[in-house]
């Protein structure tokens, strides 16, 4: 009976807690069962009531430790890791992370899209802002902010929520030893699966946003732009740019998550002398921002050709990929608007990881990434189960 309990507990907590915790605890500690914690806490309460010199309970020790340490091991956190509440928290964090940041950089996005669509008029970043201001005034800098906010909030919910789900799911399939050995592949597979779903949620709002931002006089915003777009292109027209959007966003997101996890792990391993679980909140969130910014630079470069395609297809009625390549050329496809997009995406991605991890800390979860402990020997794992 005891053996079955240990086996069940091991399966529920073993994967992939090492992807989050930088603790160098033993395998038995990583395989700690929440049921054991509950039984131990009840036992302590019983002893407290029957002893004249009571010893502190596990829950009180956990509370004391939480005031000294920023990252709390999974069994002692406010939100249980990989529970429905955990995924709900990650989804909410993704909404805030992507919705707020993309809305904040709407002016940059406006200039970038117009440089891609009309390079003769919007020749550079600085002149682009000047042209936009002369043509549309201050209000023009935030044109299309509503579809931007709604679209990227939905995308963020799916991107971060499903990433955490698929990362756990693929780690369970691989098992602890292979999940640790091939963790980068798990990051890549998890992020690609999540983004595939997220782009289906984003695509309609992205289509309306680009049309509103790049076609003068088309519409003031979402309220009149959405029905006008559907009347012109049909409902399926909202998904005309889905395949190029996948081509832009899936490589982007794979780079975003895999490079972020790797960069953060390297920072804690080589650049910061203090173990992650002993670092302050400010330092850990600073690492999240720095890792996110560097990851964002890589993301911008990898996904930029597809970004040009998405802007071109959503701007011109009946346009095809071949039309885009013929007009932009291969060099233009890879470079037009790239410097501005590097600045925008680097800042955007750094801020997204900062907001996402700050929200996770707020609800009692550890920040993302860190130094992964070595996997336990296979013989030890078999012995515990």
Short mmCIF file of C-alpha atoms in Angstrom, two decimals:
data_model
loop_
_atom_site.label_atom_id
_atom_site.label_comp_id
_atom_site.label_asym_id
_atom_site.label_seq_id
_atom_site.Cartn_x
_atom_site.Cartn_y
_atom_site.Cartn_z
CA UNK A 1 0.00 0.00 0.00
CA UNK A 2 2.80 2.36 1.00
CA UNK A 3 4.65 1.44 -2.18
CA UNK A 4 1.60 2.33 -4.31
CA UNK A 5 1.27 5.66 -2.52
CA UNK A 6 4.88 6.55 -3.19
CA UNK A 7 4.45 5.52 -6.81
CA UNK A 8 1.36 7.71 -7.27
CA UNK A 9 2.97 10.64 -5.50
CA UNK A 10 6.10 10.33 -7.60
CA UNK A 11 4.14 10.48 -10.82
CA UNK A 12 2.14 13.52 -9.73
CA UNK A 13 5.10 15.66 -8.74
CA UNK A 14 8.10 14.32 -10.59
CA UNK A 15 7.72 16.00 -14.02
CA UNK A 16 8.79 18.64 -14.78
CA UNK A 17 9.50 20.39 -11.44
CA UNK A 18 13.22 20.43 -12.25
CA UNK A 19 12.48 22.76 -15.18
CA UNK A 20 11.54 25.46 -12.65
CA UNK A 21 13.49 24.84 -9.50
CA UNK A 22 17.18 25.62 -9.09
CA UNK A 23 17.36 23.61 -5.92
CA UNK A 24 20.00 20.92 -5.72
CA UNK A 25 17.84 18.71 -3.52
CA UNK A 26 17.88 14.97 -3.88
CA UNK A 27 15.51 13.00 -6.09
CA UNK A 28 13.44 11.94 -3.11
CA UNK A 29 12.80 15.58 -2.28
CA UNK A 30 11.83 16.32 -5.89
CA UNK A 31 9.44 13.38 -5.80
CA UNK A 32 7.81 14.72 -2.62
CA UNK A 33 4.13 13.88 -2.45
CA UNK A 34 1.54 16.47 -1.46
CA UNK A 35 -0.38 13.75 0.36
CA UNK A 36 2.68 13.17 2.54
CA UNK A 37 2.79 16.88 3.27
CA UNK A 38 -0.87 16.86 4.30
CA UNK A 39 -0.40 13.82 6.57
CA UNK A 40 2.69 15.35 8.14
CA UNK A 41 0.92 18.65 8.76
CA UNK A 42 -2.01 16.91 10.44
CA UNK A 43 0.40 14.89 12.58
CA UNK A 44 2.17 18.07 13.67
CA UNK A 45 -1.16 19.65 14.62
CA UNK A 46 -2.01 16.58 16.69
CA UNK A 47 1.35 16.77 18.47
CA UNK A 48 0.86 20.48 19.04
CA UNK A 49 -2.34 19.86 20.91
CA UNK A 50 -0.93 17.07 23.09
CA UNK A 51 2.51 18.44 23.97
CA UNK A 52 3.44 21.09 26.51
CA UNK A 53 6.33 22.31 24.35
CA UNK A 54 4.91 22.22 20.86
CA UNK A 55 7.19 22.13 17.84
CA UNK A 56 6.46 24.33 14.85
CA UNK A 57 4.28 22.80 12.15
CA UNK A 58 5.38 22.28 8.58
CA UNK A 59 3.04 25.04 7.42
CA UNK A 60 4.54 27.55 9.86
CA UNK A 61 8.07 26.57 8.82
CA UNK A 62 7.01 26.97 5.18
CA UNK A 63 5.65 30.45 5.92
CA UNK A 64 8.86 31.44 7.69
CA UNK A 65 10.98 30.14 4.81
CA UNK A 66 8.82 32.02 2.28
CA UNK A 67 9.73 35.33 3.93
CA UNK A 68 13.43 34.58 3.46
CA UNK A 69 13.35 32.97 0.02
CA UNK A 70 11.72 34.29 -3.14
CA UNK A 71 11.29 31.01 -5.01
CA UNK A 72 9.26 28.46 -3.07
CA UNK A 73 9.47 24.74 -3.87
CA UNK A 74 6.38 23.48 -5.66
CA UNK A 75 4.67 21.55 -2.80
CA UNK A 76 4.75 24.64 -0.52
CA UNK A 77 3.54 27.29 -2.96
CA UNK A 78 0.27 29.22 -2.75
CA UNK A 79 -0.77 27.73 -6.10
CA UNK A 80 -0.08 24.03 -6.56
CA UNK A 81 2.14 23.42 -9.58
CA UNK A 82 0.34 21.98 -12.65
CA UNK A 83 -3.08 22.23 -11.01
CA UNK A 84 -6.03 23.89 -12.81
CA UNK A 85 -5.31 27.00 -10.74
CA UNK A 86 -1.70 26.98 -11.98
CA UNK A 87 -2.73 26.92 -15.65
CA UNK A 88 -5.39 29.58 -14.99
CA UNK A 89 -2.73 31.80 -13.41
CA UNK A 90 -0.38 31.29 -16.37
CA UNK A 91 -3.21 32.11 -18.77
CA UNK A 92 -4.03 35.31 -16.89
CA UNK A 93 -0.35 36.24 -16.81
CA UNK A 94 -0.16 35.71 -20.56
CA UNK A 95 -3.13 38.02 -21.14
CA UNK A 96 -1.47 40.81 -19.17
CA UNK A 97 1.95 40.09 -20.63
CA UNK A 98 1.03 40.22 -24.33
CA UNK A 99 -2.03 42.48 -24.25
CA UNK A 100 -0.39 45.34 -22.35
CA UNK A 101 2.96 45.26 -24.13
CA UNK A 102 1.63 45.09 -27.68
CA UNK A 103 -0.81 47.90 -26.96
CA UNK A 104 2.00 50.03 -25.51
CA UNK A 105 4.15 49.70 -28.66
CA UNK A 106 1.30 50.46 -31.09
CA UNK A 107 3.11 53.59 -32.42
CA UNK A 108 6.20 51.54 -33.27
CA UNK A 109 4.05 48.86 -34.86
CA UNK A 110 2.23 51.47 -36.95
CA UNK A 111 5.45 52.88 -38.39
CA UNK A 112 6.86 49.39 -38.96
CA UNK A 113 3.77 48.20 -40.86
CA UNK A 114 3.69 51.34 -43.01
CA UNK A 115 7.41 51.03 -43.80
CA UNK A 116 6.70 47.50 -45.03
CA UNK A 117 3.68 48.51 -47.11
CA UNK A 118 4.72 51.94 -48.44
CA UNK A 119 8.54 52.26 -48.28
CA UNK A 120 8.52 55.20 -50.70
CA UNK A 121 6.57 57.30 -48.20
CA UNK A 122 7.88 55.83 -44.94
CA UNK A 123 11.58 55.73 -45.76
CA UNK A 124 13.05 55.42 -42.27
CA UNK A 125 12.07 55.14 -38.62
CA UNK A 126 12.52 58.83 -37.81
CA UNK A 127 10.88 60.12 -40.99
CA UNK A 128 8.11 57.56 -40.56
CA UNK A 129 7.07 59.05 -37.24
CA UNK A 130 7.16 62.51 -38.81
CA UNK A 131 4.99 61.47 -41.75
CA UNK A 132 2.52 59.76 -39.43
CA UNK A 133 2.27 62.82 -37.22
CA UNK A 134 1.76 65.20 -40.17
CA UNK A 135 -0.89 63.01 -41.77
CA UNK A 136 -2.86 61.87 -38.74
CA UNK A 137 -1.77 63.89 -35.71
CA UNK A 138 -1.19 62.48 -32.23
CA UNK A 139 -4.27 60.24 -32.44
CA UNK A 140 -2.73 58.51 -35.43
CA UNK A 141 0.00 56.98 -33.27
CA UNK A 142 -2.55 54.71 -31.56
CA UNK A 143 -4.71 53.84 -34.54
CA UNK A 144 -5.80 50.22 -34.29
CA UNK A 145 -5.00 49.87 -30.60
CA UNK A 146 -8.27 48.06 -29.79
CA UNK A 147 -7.80 45.09 -32.18
CA UNK A 148 -4.16 45.06 -31.08
CA UNK A 149 -5.10 44.76 -27.41
CA UNK A 150 -7.85 42.18 -27.93
CA UNK A 151 -5.95 40.08 -30.44
CA UNK A 152 -2.72 39.87 -28.52
CA UNK A 153 -4.50 39.33 -25.20
CA UNK A 154 -6.16 36.24 -26.68
CA UNK A 155 -2.85 35.18 -28.19
CA UNK A 156 -1.02 35.66 -24.88
CA UNK A 157 -3.58 33.61 -23.01
CA UNK A 158 -3.10 30.67 -25.38
CA UNK A 159 0.66 31.16 -25.84
CA UNK A 160 1.66 31.07 -22.17
CA UNK A 161 -1.14 28.88 -20.85
CA UNK A 162 -0.69 26.15 -23.45
CA UNK A 163 3.11 26.42 -23.30
CA UNK A 164 3.05 25.45 -19.62
CA UNK A 165 0.58 22.67 -20.40
CA UNK A 166 2.51 21.20 -23.34
CA UNK A 167 5.85 21.51 -21.57
CA UNK A 168 4.47 19.40 -18.72
CA UNK A 169 2.73 17.02 -21.15
CA UNK A 170 5.81 16.36 -23.28
CA UNK A 171 7.99 16.03 -20.18
CA UNK A 172 5.64 13.39 -18.81
CA UNK A 173 5.91 11.48 -22.08
CA UNK A 174 9.72 11.71 -22.13
CA UNK A 175 10.23 10.79 -18.48
CA UNK A 176 12.55 12.57 -16.02
CA UNK A 177 15.87 11.41 -17.47
CA UNK A 178 15.13 12.26 -21.13
CA UNK A 179 13.20 15.41 -20.19
CA UNK A 180 16.32 16.75 -18.47
CA UNK A 181 18.65 15.58 -21.22
CA UNK A 182 16.57 16.96 -24.09
CA UNK A 183 14.91 19.88 -22.31
CA UNK A 184 15.54 22.27 -25.22
CA UNK A 185 13.54 20.00 -27.54
CA UNK A 186 10.71 20.05 -25.00
CA UNK A 187 10.82 23.86 -24.91
CA UNK A 188 10.68 23.95 -28.71
CA UNK A 189 7.87 21.40 -29.03
CA UNK A 190 5.81 22.95 -26.25
CA UNK A 191 6.10 26.49 -27.60
CA UNK A 192 5.34 25.43 -31.20
CA UNK A 193 2.21 23.56 -30.10
CA UNK A 194 1.03 26.51 -28.02
CA UNK A 195 1.62 29.07 -30.76
CA UNK A 196 -0.25 26.97 -33.33
CA UNK A 197 -3.37 27.41 -31.20
CA UNK A 198 -2.62 31.01 -30.20
CA UNK A 199 -2.42 32.23 -33.81
CA UNK A 200 -5.91 30.95 -34.58
CA UNK A 201 -7.14 33.24 -31.80
CA UNK A 202 -4.99 36.17 -33.00
CA UNK A 203 -5.52 36.04 -36.78
CA UNK A 204 -8.88 37.86 -37.16
CA UNK A 205 -7.80 40.81 -35.01
CA UNK A 206 -4.41 40.96 -36.74
CA UNK A 207 -6.09 41.17 -40.14
CA UNK A 208 -8.33 44.05 -39.06
CA UNK A 209 -5.45 45.81 -37.28
CA UNK A 210 -3.17 45.82 -40.31
CA UNK A 211 -5.95 47.01 -42.64
CA UNK A 212 -6.93 49.85 -40.28
CA UNK A 213 -3.32 50.92 -39.76
CA UNK A 214 -2.09 50.82 -43.35
CA UNK A 215 -5.08 51.88 -45.48
CA UNK A 216 -5.96 55.56 -44.91
CA UNK A 217 -9.69 56.06 -44.66
CA UNK A 218 -10.52 52.36 -44.37
CA UNK A 219 -11.88 52.60 -40.82
CA UNK A 220 -11.39 54.39 -37.52
CA UNK A 221 -10.91 51.22 -35.51
CA UNK A 222 -12.35 47.82 -34.65
CA UNK A 223 -16.01 48.77 -34.37
CA UNK A 224 -16.33 49.89 -37.98
CA UNK A 225 -13.26 48.12 -39.37
CA UNK A 226 -14.32 44.56 -38.47
CA UNK A 227 -17.73 44.56 -40.25
CA UNK A 228 -16.23 46.45 -43.20
CA UNK A 229 -13.44 43.87 -43.50
CA UNK A 230 -15.90 40.95 -43.35
CA UNK A 231 -18.16 42.59 -45.94
CA UNK A 232 -15.19 43.08 -48.27
CA UNK A 233 -13.26 39.82 -47.75
CA UNK A 234 -15.83 37.47 -46.22
CA UNK A 235 -15.47 35.66 -42.91
CA UNK A 236 -12.75 33.38 -44.26
CA UNK A 237 -10.85 36.48 -45.29
CA UNK A 238 -10.10 37.06 -41.63
CA UNK A 239 -7.90 33.95 -41.82
CA UNK A 240 -6.27 34.74 -45.16
CA UNK A 241 -3.03 35.52 -43.38
CA UNK A 242 -3.11 32.52 -41.03
CA UNK A 243 -0.45 30.43 -42.77
CA UNK A 244 2.01 33.34 -43.03
CA UNK A 245 1.11 34.19 -39.43
CA UNK A 246 2.07 30.66 -38.40
CA UNK A 247 5.24 31.12 -40.45
CA UNK A 248 6.03 34.27 -38.50
CA UNK A 249 4.84 33.41 -35.03
CA UNK A 250 5.75 29.72 -34.60
CA UNK A 251 9.49 30.21 -35.29
CA UNK A 252 9.30 33.43 -33.26
CA UNK A 253 7.73 31.69 -30.26
CA UNK A 254 10.02 28.67 -30.45
CA UNK A 255 12.99 31.02 -30.36
CA UNK A 256 11.33 33.16 -27.67
CA UNK A 257 10.78 30.33 -25.19
CA UNK A 258 13.74 28.06 -25.92
CA UNK A 259 16.31 30.86 -26.01
CA UNK A 260 14.81 32.52 -22.93
CA UNK A 261 14.93 29.32 -20.89
CA UNK A 262 18.53 28.68 -22.04
CA UNK A 263 19.72 32.26 -21.45
CA UNK A 264 18.19 32.42 -17.98
CA UNK A 265 19.73 29.07 -17.07
CA UNK A 266 23.14 30.27 -18.25
CA UNK A 267 22.82 33.55 -16.33
CA UNK A 268 22.10 31.74 -13.08
CA UNK A 269 24.80 29.17 -13.74
CA UNK A 270 27.65 31.41 -14.89
CA UNK A 271 26.90 35.10 -14.27
CA UNK A 272 25.14 35.17 -10.89
CA UNK A 273 27.11 33.69 -7.98
CA UNK A 274 24.04 33.24 -5.78
CA UNK A 275 21.70 30.26 -6.33
CA UNK A 276 18.38 31.27 -7.84
CA UNK A 277 16.30 30.40 -4.79
CA UNK A 278 18.46 32.76 -2.70
CA UNK A 279 18.21 35.73 -5.08
CA UNK A 280 15.93 38.68 -4.36
CA UNK A 281 12.67 39.28 -6.20
CA UNK A 282 14.13 42.30 -7.96
CA UNK A 283 17.15 40.37 -9.21
CA UNK A 284 15.11 37.44 -10.48
CA UNK A 285 12.70 39.71 -12.35
CA UNK A 286 15.69 41.61 -13.74
CA UNK A 287 17.07 38.33 -15.05
CA UNK A 288 13.69 37.60 -16.64
CA UNK A 289 13.71 40.97 -18.42
CA UNK A 290 17.33 40.65 -19.58
CA UNK A 291 16.82 37.10 -20.82
CA UNK A 292 13.61 38.15 -22.57
CA UNK A 293 15.25 41.11 -24.30
CA UNK A 294 18.11 39.04 -25.74
CA UNK A 295 15.66 36.33 -26.78
CA UNK A 296 13.54 39.00 -28.48
CA UNK A 297 16.42 40.08 -30.71
CA UNK A 298 16.78 36.52 -31.97
CA UNK A 299 13.01 36.27 -32.40
CA UNK A 300 12.84 39.39 -34.57
CA UNK A 301 15.52 38.16 -36.97
CA UNK A 302 14.03 34.67 -37.34
CA UNK A 303 10.45 35.77 -37.93
CA UNK A 304 10.91 38.99 -39.92
CA UNK A 305 10.39 37.66 -43.49
CA UNK A 306 7.04 36.19 -42.50
CA UNK A 307 6.13 39.45 -40.73
CA UNK A 308 6.61 41.31 -44.02
CA UNK A 309 4.39 38.75 -45.76
CA UNK A 310 1.61 39.12 -43.17
CA UNK A 311 1.61 42.91 -43.51
CA UNK A 312 1.57 42.72 -47.31
CA UNK A 313 -1.22 40.11 -47.57
CA UNK A 314 -3.50 41.82 -45.03
CA UNK A 315 -3.06 45.20 -46.70
CA UNK A 316 -3.82 44.28 -50.34
CA UNK A 317 -7.06 42.60 -51.37
CA UNK A 318 -6.44 39.37 -53.26
CA UNK A 319 -2.67 39.55 -52.79
CA UNK A 320 -0.61 36.35 -52.78
CA UNK A 321 2.78 35.32 -51.41
CA UNK A 322 4.16 35.42 -54.95
CA UNK A 323 2.98 39.02 -55.31
CA UNK A 324 4.75 39.93 -52.09
CA UNK A 325 8.04 38.35 -53.15
CA UNK A 326 7.91 40.03 -56.57
CA UNK A 327 7.23 43.47 -55.11
CA UNK A 328 9.49 43.33 -52.04
CA UNK A 329 12.25 41.11 -53.42
CA UNK A 330 14.07 38.56 -51.30
CA UNK A 331 16.41 41.15 -49.76
CA UNK A 332 13.52 43.43 -48.89
CA UNK A 333 11.59 40.50 -47.49
CA UNK A 334 14.37 39.82 -44.97
CA UNK A 335 15.50 43.39 -44.20
CA UNK A 336 12.72 45.94 -44.75
CA UNK A 337 11.76 47.34 -41.34
CA UNK A 338 14.13 44.96 -39.50
CA UNK A 339 16.07 47.50 -37.34
CA UNK A 340 12.85 48.95 -35.96
CA UNK A 341 11.42 45.48 -35.39
CA UNK A 342 14.54 44.40 -33.47
CA UNK A 343 14.13 47.37 -31.12
CA UNK A 344 10.40 46.77 -30.81
CA UNK A 345 10.50 43.00 -30.35
CA UNK A 346 13.49 43.09 -28.00
CA UNK A 347 11.76 45.57 -25.70
CA UNK A 348 8.44 43.81 -26.13
CA UNK A 349 9.76 40.34 -25.29
CA UNK A 350 11.78 41.57 -22.32
CA UNK A 351 8.73 43.37 -20.92
CA UNK A 352 6.51 40.34 -21.57
CA UNK A 353 8.72 38.01 -19.57
CA UNK A 354 9.03 40.62 -16.82
CA UNK A 355 5.26 41.06 -16.54
CA UNK A 356 4.56 37.33 -16.83
CA UNK A 357 7.02 36.38 -14.11
CA UNK A 358 5.93 39.29 -11.91
CA UNK A 359 2.35 37.99 -12.09
CA UNK A 360 3.54 34.46 -11.28
CA UNK A 361 5.35 35.81 -8.23
CA UNK A 362 2.21 37.73 -7.23
CA UNK A 363 0.13 34.53 -7.13
CA UNK A 364 2.86 32.54 -5.35
CA UNK A 365 4.61 30.78 -8.23
CA UNK A 366 8.34 30.74 -9.05
CA UNK A 367 9.78 32.71 -11.94
CA UNK A 368 10.35 30.86 -15.21
CA UNK A 369 13.68 29.21 -15.95
CA UNK A 370 16.79 28.60 -13.89
CA UNK A 371 19.53 26.07 -13.39
CA UNK A 372 18.20 22.55 -13.87
CA UNK A 373 19.66 19.90 -11.56
CA UNK A 374 21.11 16.81 -13.21
CA UNK A 375 18.61 14.01 -13.77
CA UNK A 376 18.54 11.17 -11.31
CA UNK A 377 20.11 7.88 -12.35
CA UNK A 378 17.62 5.50 -13.91
CA UNK A 379 18.20 2.91 -11.20
CA UNK A 380 17.19 5.39 -8.49
CA UNK A 381 14.00 6.32 -10.33
CA UNK A 382 13.04 2.66 -10.74
CA UNK A 383 13.73 2.04 -7.11
CA UNK A 384 11.32 4.77 -6.00
CA UNK A 385 8.48 3.52 -8.16
#
